[in-house]
Coordinates of C-alpha atoms in Angstrom, one line a residue:
M1 CA 43.8 -14.9 43.9
T2 CA 44.4 -13.9 47.6
T3 CA 47.8 -14.1 49.1
E4 CA 46.8 -17.2 51.0
Q5 CA 45.5 -18.9 47.8
T6 CA 48.8 -18.1 45.9
T7 CA 50.9 -19.3 48.8
S8 CA 48.9 -22.5 48.9
L9 CA 49.3 -23.1 45.3
L10 CA 52.9 -22.6 45.1
V11 CA 53.6 -24.7 48.2
G12 CA 51.5 -27.5 47.0
L13 CA 53.0 -27.6 43.6
A14 CA 56.5 -27.8 45.3
L15 CA 55.3 -30.7 47.3
M16 CA 54.0 -32.5 44.3
V17 CA 57.0 -31.9 42.3
L18 CA 59.0 -33.4 45.4
L19 CA 56.9 -36.2 46.0
A20 CA 56.9 -37.2 42.3
R21 CA 60.5 -37.2 42.0
L22 CA 61.0 -39.1 45.3
L23 CA 58.4 -41.8 44.4
G24 CA 59.6 -41.9 40.8
A25 CA 63.0 -42.6 42.0
L26 CA 61.8 -45.2 44.3
A27 CA 59.9 -46.8 41.5
R28 CA 62.9 -47.1 39.4
R29 CA 64.9 -48.8 42.3
L30 CA 62.2 -51.3 42.5
G31 CA 62.4 -51.9 38.8
Q32 CA 59.5 -49.9 37.8
P33 CA 59.0 -47.0 35.3
P34 CA 59.1 -43.8 37.0
V35 CA 55.6 -43.0 36.0
I36 CA 54.2 -45.5 38.4
G37 CA 55.6 -43.5 41.4
E38 CA 54.5 -40.1 40.0
V39 CA 50.9 -41.4 39.3
L40 CA 51.0 -42.8 42.9
A41 CA 52.1 -39.4 44.2
G42 CA 49.1 -37.8 42.6
I43 CA 46.6 -40.1 44.0
L44 CA 48.2 -39.8 47.6
L45 CA 47.6 -36.0 47.4
G46 CA 44.0 -36.6 46.2
P47 CA 40.8 -37.4 48.2
T48 CA 41.6 -41.1 48.7
L49 CA 43.5 -40.4 51.8
F50 CA 42.0 -38.5 54.9
H51 CA 38.7 -38.1 52.9
G52 CA 40.1 -35.2 50.9
A53 CA 41.3 -33.0 54.0
L54 CA 44.8 -33.0 52.6
S55 CA 44.0 -32.3 49.1
D56 CA 41.4 -29.5 50.1
A57 CA 44.0 -27.8 52.4
L58 CA 46.8 -27.8 49.8
F59 CA 44.7 -27.1 46.8
P60 CA 41.4 -25.0 47.5
G61 CA 38.7 -25.0 45.0
S62 CA 39.8 -21.5 43.6
T63 CA 43.2 -22.7 42.7
R64 CA 42.1 -26.0 40.9
P65 CA 41.2 -24.2 37.6
L66 CA 44.8 -23.1 37.5
L67 CA 46.1 -26.4 38.1
S68 CA 44.0 -27.9 35.2
A69 CA 45.2 -25.2 33.0
L70 CA 48.8 -26.1 33.7
A71 CA 48.1 -29.8 33.4
A72 CA 46.5 -29.1 30.0
V73 CA 49.7 -27.4 28.8
G74 CA 51.8 -30.3 30.1
V75 CA 49.6 -33.0 28.4
A76 CA 49.8 -30.9 25.2
V77 CA 53.6 -30.8 25.4
F78 CA 53.8 -34.5 26.1
M79 CA 51.7 -35.4 23.2
F80 CA 53.8 -33.2 21.0
V81 CA 56.8 -35.0 22.0
V82 CA 55.1 -38.4 21.4
G83 CA 54.4 -37.2 17.8
L84 CA 58.0 -36.0 17.6
D85 CA 59.2 -39.6 18.6
W86 CA 56.7 -41.4 16.2
D87 CA 58.8 -42.7 13.2
A88 CA 57.0 -44.7 10.3
A89 CA 60.5 -46.2 9.8
L90 CA 59.9 -48.6 12.7
I91 CA 56.9 -50.0 11.0
R92 CA 58.8 -50.5 7.7
G93 CA 61.7 -52.2 9.6
S94 CA 59.4 -54.6 11.5
G95 CA 58.2 -56.4 8.5
A96 CA 54.6 -57.8 8.5
I97 CA 54.7 -58.8 12.2
A98 CA 53.9 -55.5 13.6
P99 CA 50.7 -54.4 11.7
A100 CA 49.2 -58.1 12.4
V101 CA 50.0 -57.9 16.0
S102 CA 48.9 -54.2 16.5
L103 CA 45.5 -54.9 14.6
S104 CA 44.9 -57.9 16.8
S105 CA 45.8 -56.2 20.0
I106 CA 43.4 -53.4 19.1
V107 CA 40.6 -55.3 18.0
L108 CA 40.1 -58.0 20.5
P109 CA 40.5 -55.7 23.6
F110 CA 38.2 -53.1 22.0
G111 CA 35.5 -55.8 21.4
L112 CA 35.8 -57.0 25.0
G113 CA 36.0 -53.6 26.4
A114 CA 32.8 -52.7 24.6
A115 CA 31.1 -55.8 25.9
L116 CA 32.3 -55.0 29.4
G117 CA 30.8 -51.5 28.9
L118 CA 27.4 -53.0 28.1
Y119 CA 27.7 -54.9 31.4
L120 CA 28.7 -51.9 33.3
L121 CA 26.3 -49.7 31.8
D122 CA 23.5 -49.8 34.5
E123 CA 25.8 -49.0 37.3
H124 CA 28.4 -46.8 35.7
G125 CA 26.7 -45.5 32.4
T126 CA 26.7 -41.7 32.0
G127 CA 23.7 -41.4 29.5
D128 CA 25.1 -41.9 26.2
R129 CA 25.2 -45.6 25.7
T130 CA 27.2 -45.8 22.4
A131 CA 29.8 -43.4 23.6
F132 CA 30.3 -45.2 26.8
M133 CA 30.6 -48.7 25.3
L134 CA 33.0 -47.3 22.5
F135 CA 35.1 -45.5 25.0
M136 CA 35.4 -48.6 27.2
G137 CA 36.7 -50.4 24.2
I138 CA 39.2 -47.7 23.4
S139 CA 40.5 -47.6 27.1
M140 CA 41.1 -51.3 27.0
S141 CA 43.0 -51.0 23.5
I142 CA 45.8 -48.6 24.7
T143 CA 49.4 -49.1 24.7
A144 CA 51.9 -46.5 26.1
F145 CA 54.5 -46.0 23.5
P146 CA 56.8 -43.7 25.8
V147 CA 56.7 -46.1 28.6
L148 CA 57.2 -49.2 26.4
A149 CA 60.2 -47.3 24.8
R150 CA 61.6 -46.6 28.3
I151 CA 61.3 -50.1 29.6
L152 CA 63.1 -51.3 26.4
T153 CA 65.8 -48.7 26.8
D154 CA 66.4 -49.7 30.5
R155 CA 66.8 -53.4 29.5
G156 CA 69.1 -52.7 26.6
M157 CA 66.3 -54.2 24.3
V158 CA 65.7 -51.1 21.8
R159 CA 67.7 -52.6 19.1
T160 CA 66.9 -56.3 19.6
P161 CA 64.6 -57.8 17.0
L162 CA 61.8 -58.0 19.8
G163 CA 62.5 -54.4 20.8
V164 CA 62.2 -53.3 17.0
V165 CA 58.8 -55.1 16.7
A166 CA 57.4 -53.9 20.1
L167 CA 58.1 -50.3 19.3
A168 CA 56.7 -50.6 15.8
C169 CA 53.5 -52.4 17.3
A170 CA 53.2 -49.6 20.0
S171 CA 53.6 -46.8 17.4
I172 CA 50.8 -48.2 15.3
D173 CA 48.7 -48.7 18.3
D174 CA 49.1 -45.1 19.3
V175 CA 47.9 -43.9 15.8
L176 CA 45.0 -46.3 15.7
A177 CA 43.8 -45.7 19.2
W178 CA 44.1 -41.8 18.8
S179 CA 42.1 -42.2 15.6
L180 CA 39.4 -44.2 17.3
L181 CA 39.2 -41.8 20.2
A182 CA 39.0 -38.9 17.8
A183 CA 36.1 -40.7 15.9
V184 CA 34.2 -41.4 19.1
V185 CA 34.6 -37.7 20.2
A186 CA 33.4 -36.6 16.9
V187 CA 30.4 -38.8 16.6
S188 CA 29.4 -38.3 20.4
G189 CA 28.4 -34.6 19.9
A190 CA 30.8 -33.6 22.6
A191 CA 31.3 -30.3 21.0
G192 CA 27.7 -29.2 21.7
P193 CA 26.0 -26.7 19.5
D194 CA 29.2 -26.2 17.4
Q195 CA 29.4 -29.8 16.4
W196 CA 29.4 -28.7 12.6
R197 CA 33.1 -27.5 13.2
I198 CA 34.1 -31.2 13.1
L199 CA 33.5 -31.2 9.3
L200 CA 36.7 -29.0 9.2
A201 CA 38.7 -31.6 10.7
V202 CA 39.5 -33.4 7.2
P203 CA 40.7 -30.2 5.6
Y204 CA 42.6 -29.4 8.7
L205 CA 44.4 -32.8 8.6
L206 CA 45.0 -32.4 4.8
A207 CA 46.5 -29.1 5.3
M208 CA 48.8 -30.2 8.0
L209 CA 50.2 -33.3 6.1
F210 CA 50.3 -31.9 2.5
V211 CA 50.8 -28.2 3.0
L212 CA 52.7 -27.5 6.2
R213 CA 54.8 -30.8 6.2
P214 CA 56.1 -30.1 2.8
A215 CA 56.9 -26.7 3.5
L216 CA 58.8 -27.5 6.7
R217 CA 60.8 -30.1 4.7
R218 CA 61.7 -27.4 2.2
L219 CA 63.1 -25.1 4.9
A220 CA 65.0 -28.2 6.6
A221 CA 66.4 -29.0 3.0
R222 CA 67.7 -25.4 2.8
G223 CA 69.2 -25.7 6.2
A224 CA 66.9 -22.9 7.5
G225 CA 66.3 -23.1 11.4
L226 CA 68.6 -26.2 12.0
R227 CA 69.9 -24.7 15.1
L228 CA 67.7 -24.4 17.9
T229 CA 67.8 -20.6 18.4
P230 CA 65.3 -18.7 20.6
T231 CA 63.3 -17.8 17.6
V232 CA 63.1 -21.3 16.2
F233 CA 62.1 -22.7 19.6
A234 CA 59.4 -20.0 19.9
G235 CA 58.3 -21.0 16.4
V236 CA 58.0 -24.7 17.4
L237 CA 55.9 -23.6 20.8
V238 CA 53.6 -21.3 18.7
G239 CA 53.0 -24.2 16.1
L240 CA 52.4 -26.7 19.0
L241 CA 49.9 -24.5 20.8
L242 CA 48.1 -23.2 17.7
S243 CA 47.6 -27.0 16.4
A244 CA 46.3 -27.9 19.9
A245 CA 44.1 -24.9 19.9
A246 CA 42.7 -25.6 16.4
T247 CA 41.6 -29.3 17.1
E248 CA 40.1 -28.1 20.5
W249 CA 38.0 -25.5 18.5
L250 CA 37.1 -28.1 15.9
G251 CA 35.5 -30.1 18.6
L252 CA 37.9 -32.9 18.8
H253 CA 40.6 -32.4 21.8
Y254 CA 43.6 -30.5 22.0
I255 CA 45.8 -33.6 22.4
F256 CA 45.4 -34.5 18.7
G257 CA 46.6 -31.3 17.4
A258 CA 49.6 -31.4 19.7
F259 CA 50.4 -35.1 18.6
L260 CA 49.8 -34.1 14.9
F261 CA 52.3 -31.0 15.1
G262 CA 54.9 -33.3 16.5
V263 CA 54.3 -35.9 13.5
V264 CA 54.6 -33.4 10.8
L265 CA 57.9 -32.0 11.7
P266 CA 60.5 -33.3 9.2
R267 CA 62.9 -36.2 10.3
S268 CA 65.3 -36.1 7.5
G269 CA 68.3 -33.6 8.3
T270 CA 66.8 -32.3 11.5
Q271 CA 67.9 -35.0 14.0
Q272 CA 69.9 -32.5 16.2
L273 CA 67.2 -30.0 16.1
R274 CA 64.6 -32.5 17.2
H275 CA 66.8 -33.9 19.9
E276 CA 67.4 -30.3 21.4
V277 CA 63.6 -29.7 21.2
H278 CA 62.9 -32.9 22.8
D279 CA 65.3 -32.3 25.8
R280 CA 64.2 -28.7 26.4
L281 CA 60.4 -29.4 26.4
G282 CA 60.9 -32.9 28.0
Q283 CA 62.6 -31.5 31.1
M284 CA 60.2 -28.8 31.8
S285 CA 57.3 -31.0 31.0
G286 CA 58.6 -33.9 33.1
T287 CA 59.8 -31.9 36.0
L288 CA 56.8 -29.6 36.5
L289 CA 53.9 -29.9 34.1
L290 CA 53.3 -33.6 34.1
P291 CA 53.5 -33.9 37.8
V292 CA 50.8 -31.1 37.9
F293 CA 48.8 -33.5 35.5
F294 CA 49.3 -36.4 37.9
L295 CA 48.1 -34.2 40.6
V296 CA 44.9 -33.2 38.7
A297 CA 44.3 -37.0 37.7
G298 CA 44.7 -37.9 41.3
L299 CA 42.4 -35.2 42.6
Q300 CA 39.7 -37.1 40.6
V301 CA 40.6 -40.5 42.0
D302 CA 38.6 -41.6 45.2
L303 CA 39.2 -45.1 46.3
S304 CA 38.2 -44.6 49.9
G305 CA 34.6 -45.7 49.2
V306 CA 35.3 -48.6 47.0
G307 CA 33.4 -51.7 48.4
L308 CA 33.1 -55.3 47.4
G309 CA 30.9 -54.3 44.3
G310 CA 33.7 -52.0 43.2
L311 CA 36.4 -54.5 43.8
G312 CA 34.3 -56.9 41.5
D313 CA 34.1 -54.4 38.9
L314 CA 37.9 -53.8 39.1
A315 CA 38.6 -57.5 38.8
L316 CA 36.5 -57.6 35.6
I317 CA 38.3 -54.5 34.1
L318 CA 41.8 -56.1 35.0
L319 CA 40.6 -59.4 33.2
V320 CA 39.4 -57.8 30.3
A321 CA 42.3 -55.2 29.9
V322 CA 45.1 -57.7 30.5
G323 CA 43.4 -60.9 28.8
G324 CA 42.2 -58.9 25.8
K325 CA 45.4 -57.2 25.1
F326 CA 47.7 -60.2 26.0
A327 CA 45.7 -62.7 23.9
G328 CA 45.3 -60.5 20.9
A329 CA 48.9 -59.6 20.6
Y330 CA 50.1 -63.2 21.6
V331 CA 47.9 -65.2 19.2
A332 CA 49.1 -62.7 16.2
A333 CA 52.7 -63.1 17.2
R334 CA 52.5 -66.9 17.2
L335 CA 50.7 -66.9 13.9
S336 CA 53.7 -64.8 12.6
R337 CA 56.1 -67.5 13.8
M338 CA 57.4 -65.8 16.8
P339 CA 58.8 -68.3 19.6
V340 CA 56.6 -68.7 22.5
R341 CA 58.4 -66.7 25.1
Q342 CA 59.2 -63.8 22.7
S343 CA 55.4 -63.6 21.8
A344 CA 54.5 -63.6 25.5
A345 CA 57.1 -60.9 26.1
L346 CA 55.5 -58.9 23.2
A347 CA 52.1 -59.4 24.4
T348 CA 53.2 -58.2 28.0
L349 CA 54.8 -55.0 26.6
M350 CA 51.8 -54.3 24.7
N351 CA 49.9 -54.3 27.9
T352 CA 51.9 -51.2 29.3
R353 CA 49.4 -48.3 29.4
G354 CA 51.0 -45.7 31.7
L355 CA 50.4 -42.1 31.1
T356 CA 48.9 -42.5 27.8
E357 CA 46.0 -44.2 29.4
L358 CA 45.6 -41.7 32.0
I359 CA 45.4 -39.0 29.3
V360 CA 42.7 -41.0 27.5
L361 CA 40.7 -41.4 30.6
N362 CA 41.0 -37.8 31.6
V363 CA 39.3 -37.1 28.1
G364 CA 36.6 -39.4 28.9
L365 CA 36.1 -37.8 32.3
Q366 CA 36.0 -34.4 30.8
L367 CA 33.6 -35.2 28.0
G368 CA 31.3 -37.1 30.3
F369 CA 32.0 -40.6 28.8
I370 CA 32.7 -42.0 32.1
G371 CA 31.9 -41.1 35.6
Q372 CA 34.3 -40.5 38.6
D373 CA 33.8 -43.8 40.2
L374 CA 34.6 -45.7 37.1
Y375 CA 37.5 -43.4 36.4
S376 CA 39.1 -44.2 39.7
L377 CA 38.9 -48.0 39.0
M378 CA 40.3 -47.5 35.4
V379 CA 43.2 -45.6 36.9
V380 CA 44.1 -48.4 39.1
M381 CA 44.0 -50.7 36.0
A382 CA 46.4 -48.5 34.1
V383 CA 48.8 -48.6 37.1
V384 CA 48.6 -52.4 37.4
T385 CA 49.0 -53.2 33.9
T386 CA 52.1 -50.9 33.6
A387 CA 53.6 -52.2 36.8
M388 CA 53.4 -55.9 36.0
A389 CA 55.4 -55.6 32.8
G390 CA 58.7 -55.4 34.4
P391 CA 58.5 -58.5 36.6
L392 CA 56.9 -60.5 33.8
L393 CA 59.7 -59.6 31.3
T394 CA 62.2 -60.7 33.8
W395 CA 60.4 -64.1 34.4
L396 CA 60.0 -64.5 30.3
L397 CA 63.5 -63.2 29.3
G398 CA 65.6 -63.2 32.4
T399 CA 67.3 -59.9 33.7
R400 CA 68.6 -58.7 30.5
T401 CA 69.6 -55.0 31.3
G402 CA 72.7 -53.0 30.6
P403 CA 74.0 -50.9 27.6
E404 CA 72.5 -51.1 24.1
P405 CA 74.0 -53.9 22.0
A406 CA 75.9 -52.9 19.0
G407 CA 74.1 -53.2 15.7
P408 CA 71.8 -51.6 13.3
A409 CA 69.6 -48.7 14.3
A410 CA 66.2 -49.2 15.9
G411 CA 63.7 -49.5 13.1
A412 CA 66.2 -50.9 10.5
P413 CA 67.2 -54.4 11.3
A414 CA 69.7 -56.1 9.2
K415 CA 67.2 -58.9 8.4
P416 CA 63.3 -59.3 8.7
A417 CA 62.2 -59.3 12.3
G418 CA 60.2 -62.3 12.1
K419 CA 63.2 -64.4 11.0
A420 CA 65.6 -62.6 13.4
L421 CA 63.2 -63.5 16.4
E422 CA 63.3 -67.2 15.2
A423 CA 67.0 -67.1 15.5
D424 CA 67.1 -65.0 18.7
G425 CA 64.3 -66.7 20.5
T426 CA 64.4 -68.1 24.0
G427 CA 61.9 -70.8 23.6
G428 CA 59.2 -72.1 21.5

C-alpha cells in the first residue's frame, strides 16, 4: 500500500467509527437499537449517495480487501459472542411455548420466502434456482437474538415471562436458521472442487461437542484457567480463530465455526470468566470491527437506481418478511394460550432481524446466492423490521422501561411461562 492509500484507509476508518457512534447514539435517543444507526452509517458512506464518489474517495479499490478482512474478523468475533451467550437453560425454562413458536415462526416465513424467491427468480435469480429459493426462505426466517435481547434489557423485560419466552424462541431460531443456512451452503456446491470436505463436517461437530466440550468442562471443574489471564485470553482467541478457519476450510463458512466455539465453552463455574471475555471482545468488536463490517455491507448497498419495479419488489419482500414471521409466531403463541397482546408482542420481537440478517445476507452475496440489487433491498428490509419493533411494543404493551424487576433469573421462571403469561397478560 502507498502512503496515500494507508492515510485514506485510516482516515476512512476513523470517520466510520465516529459516524457509527454518533448515529448509534441518535438511534438510541429515538428509542431504536443502536444497530439501526450503525447500519445507516455504513449505507451513507456507500454508493447510494453521490453515485459512489464519497466511498471511492475514502476507500479506493486497493484498500477494500483489507476492509473485508477486518470485517470478517469482526463477524467471527460477533458470532463467537452470540454462541457464548446462547444458553439451553432458556429453552428449558420457557416450557413448551418456545419450541412451538420458534418452529412456526421458521416454517411459515421459510415457505413464503421460498415462494417469493420463485417469483423473483426471473429478475433477481443468480443461476442456481434451488439455492436462490432456499436462501430467500432462510433470509425471511431470521430473528436477531442479540438485538432482541438488547430491546428487552432496555425495557426491563428480560426477567418477565414474556421476556423469557422471547429469548428462548430467539435462541432456538438462531440454531435452526444457522443449521438451515449451513445445509444450503453444503448442498449448493459453494465450496467448488473441494466439496468433498463437507463430509468432514459431521466428525468435526462431534469432536467439538463430545471431545472438546467435555475437556473444557474438566478444566473448569479443576479451576484451571478461571481467571482471564493473557494466556487464557490468547487461548480463547486461538480456539475461536481455528474453529472459524476449520468450518471455512470444510466448505461451510467461518461464522459457523466461530458460533460453535462459543457454544461449547462451559457455562457451569465459568460465569465470571465468560463475562470478562464477553466484555473484552465485545468492546473491540463493537467499537471498531463491527463498524467496519457495516461499512463493507454498506459499500454493497446501492439504492440510487431503485425504480418503481424495485419498490414493488421491496414491498413484497417486506410483506412476506413481516407477515410470515408475525403470523407464524402469533398463531403458535395463541394456540399455546398466550393473551392477545402478549402474543402480538412476541410476534413483533421475533421480527427483529438486525445484524444477524446482515451477516446472512453477506454470506448469500459472497457465495452468489443473491445479486447486489436484491441484496440492497434485503438490507432495507432488515433495517425496517428491526426499527418497527420498538414503536409496536410501546403501542402493544405501553412504555415499560427502567431497571430489571426483581425475581428469578432469566431462563428460570418460578412457574411455567405459559401460565405466568396468562396471569401477567395485558389483554386477550
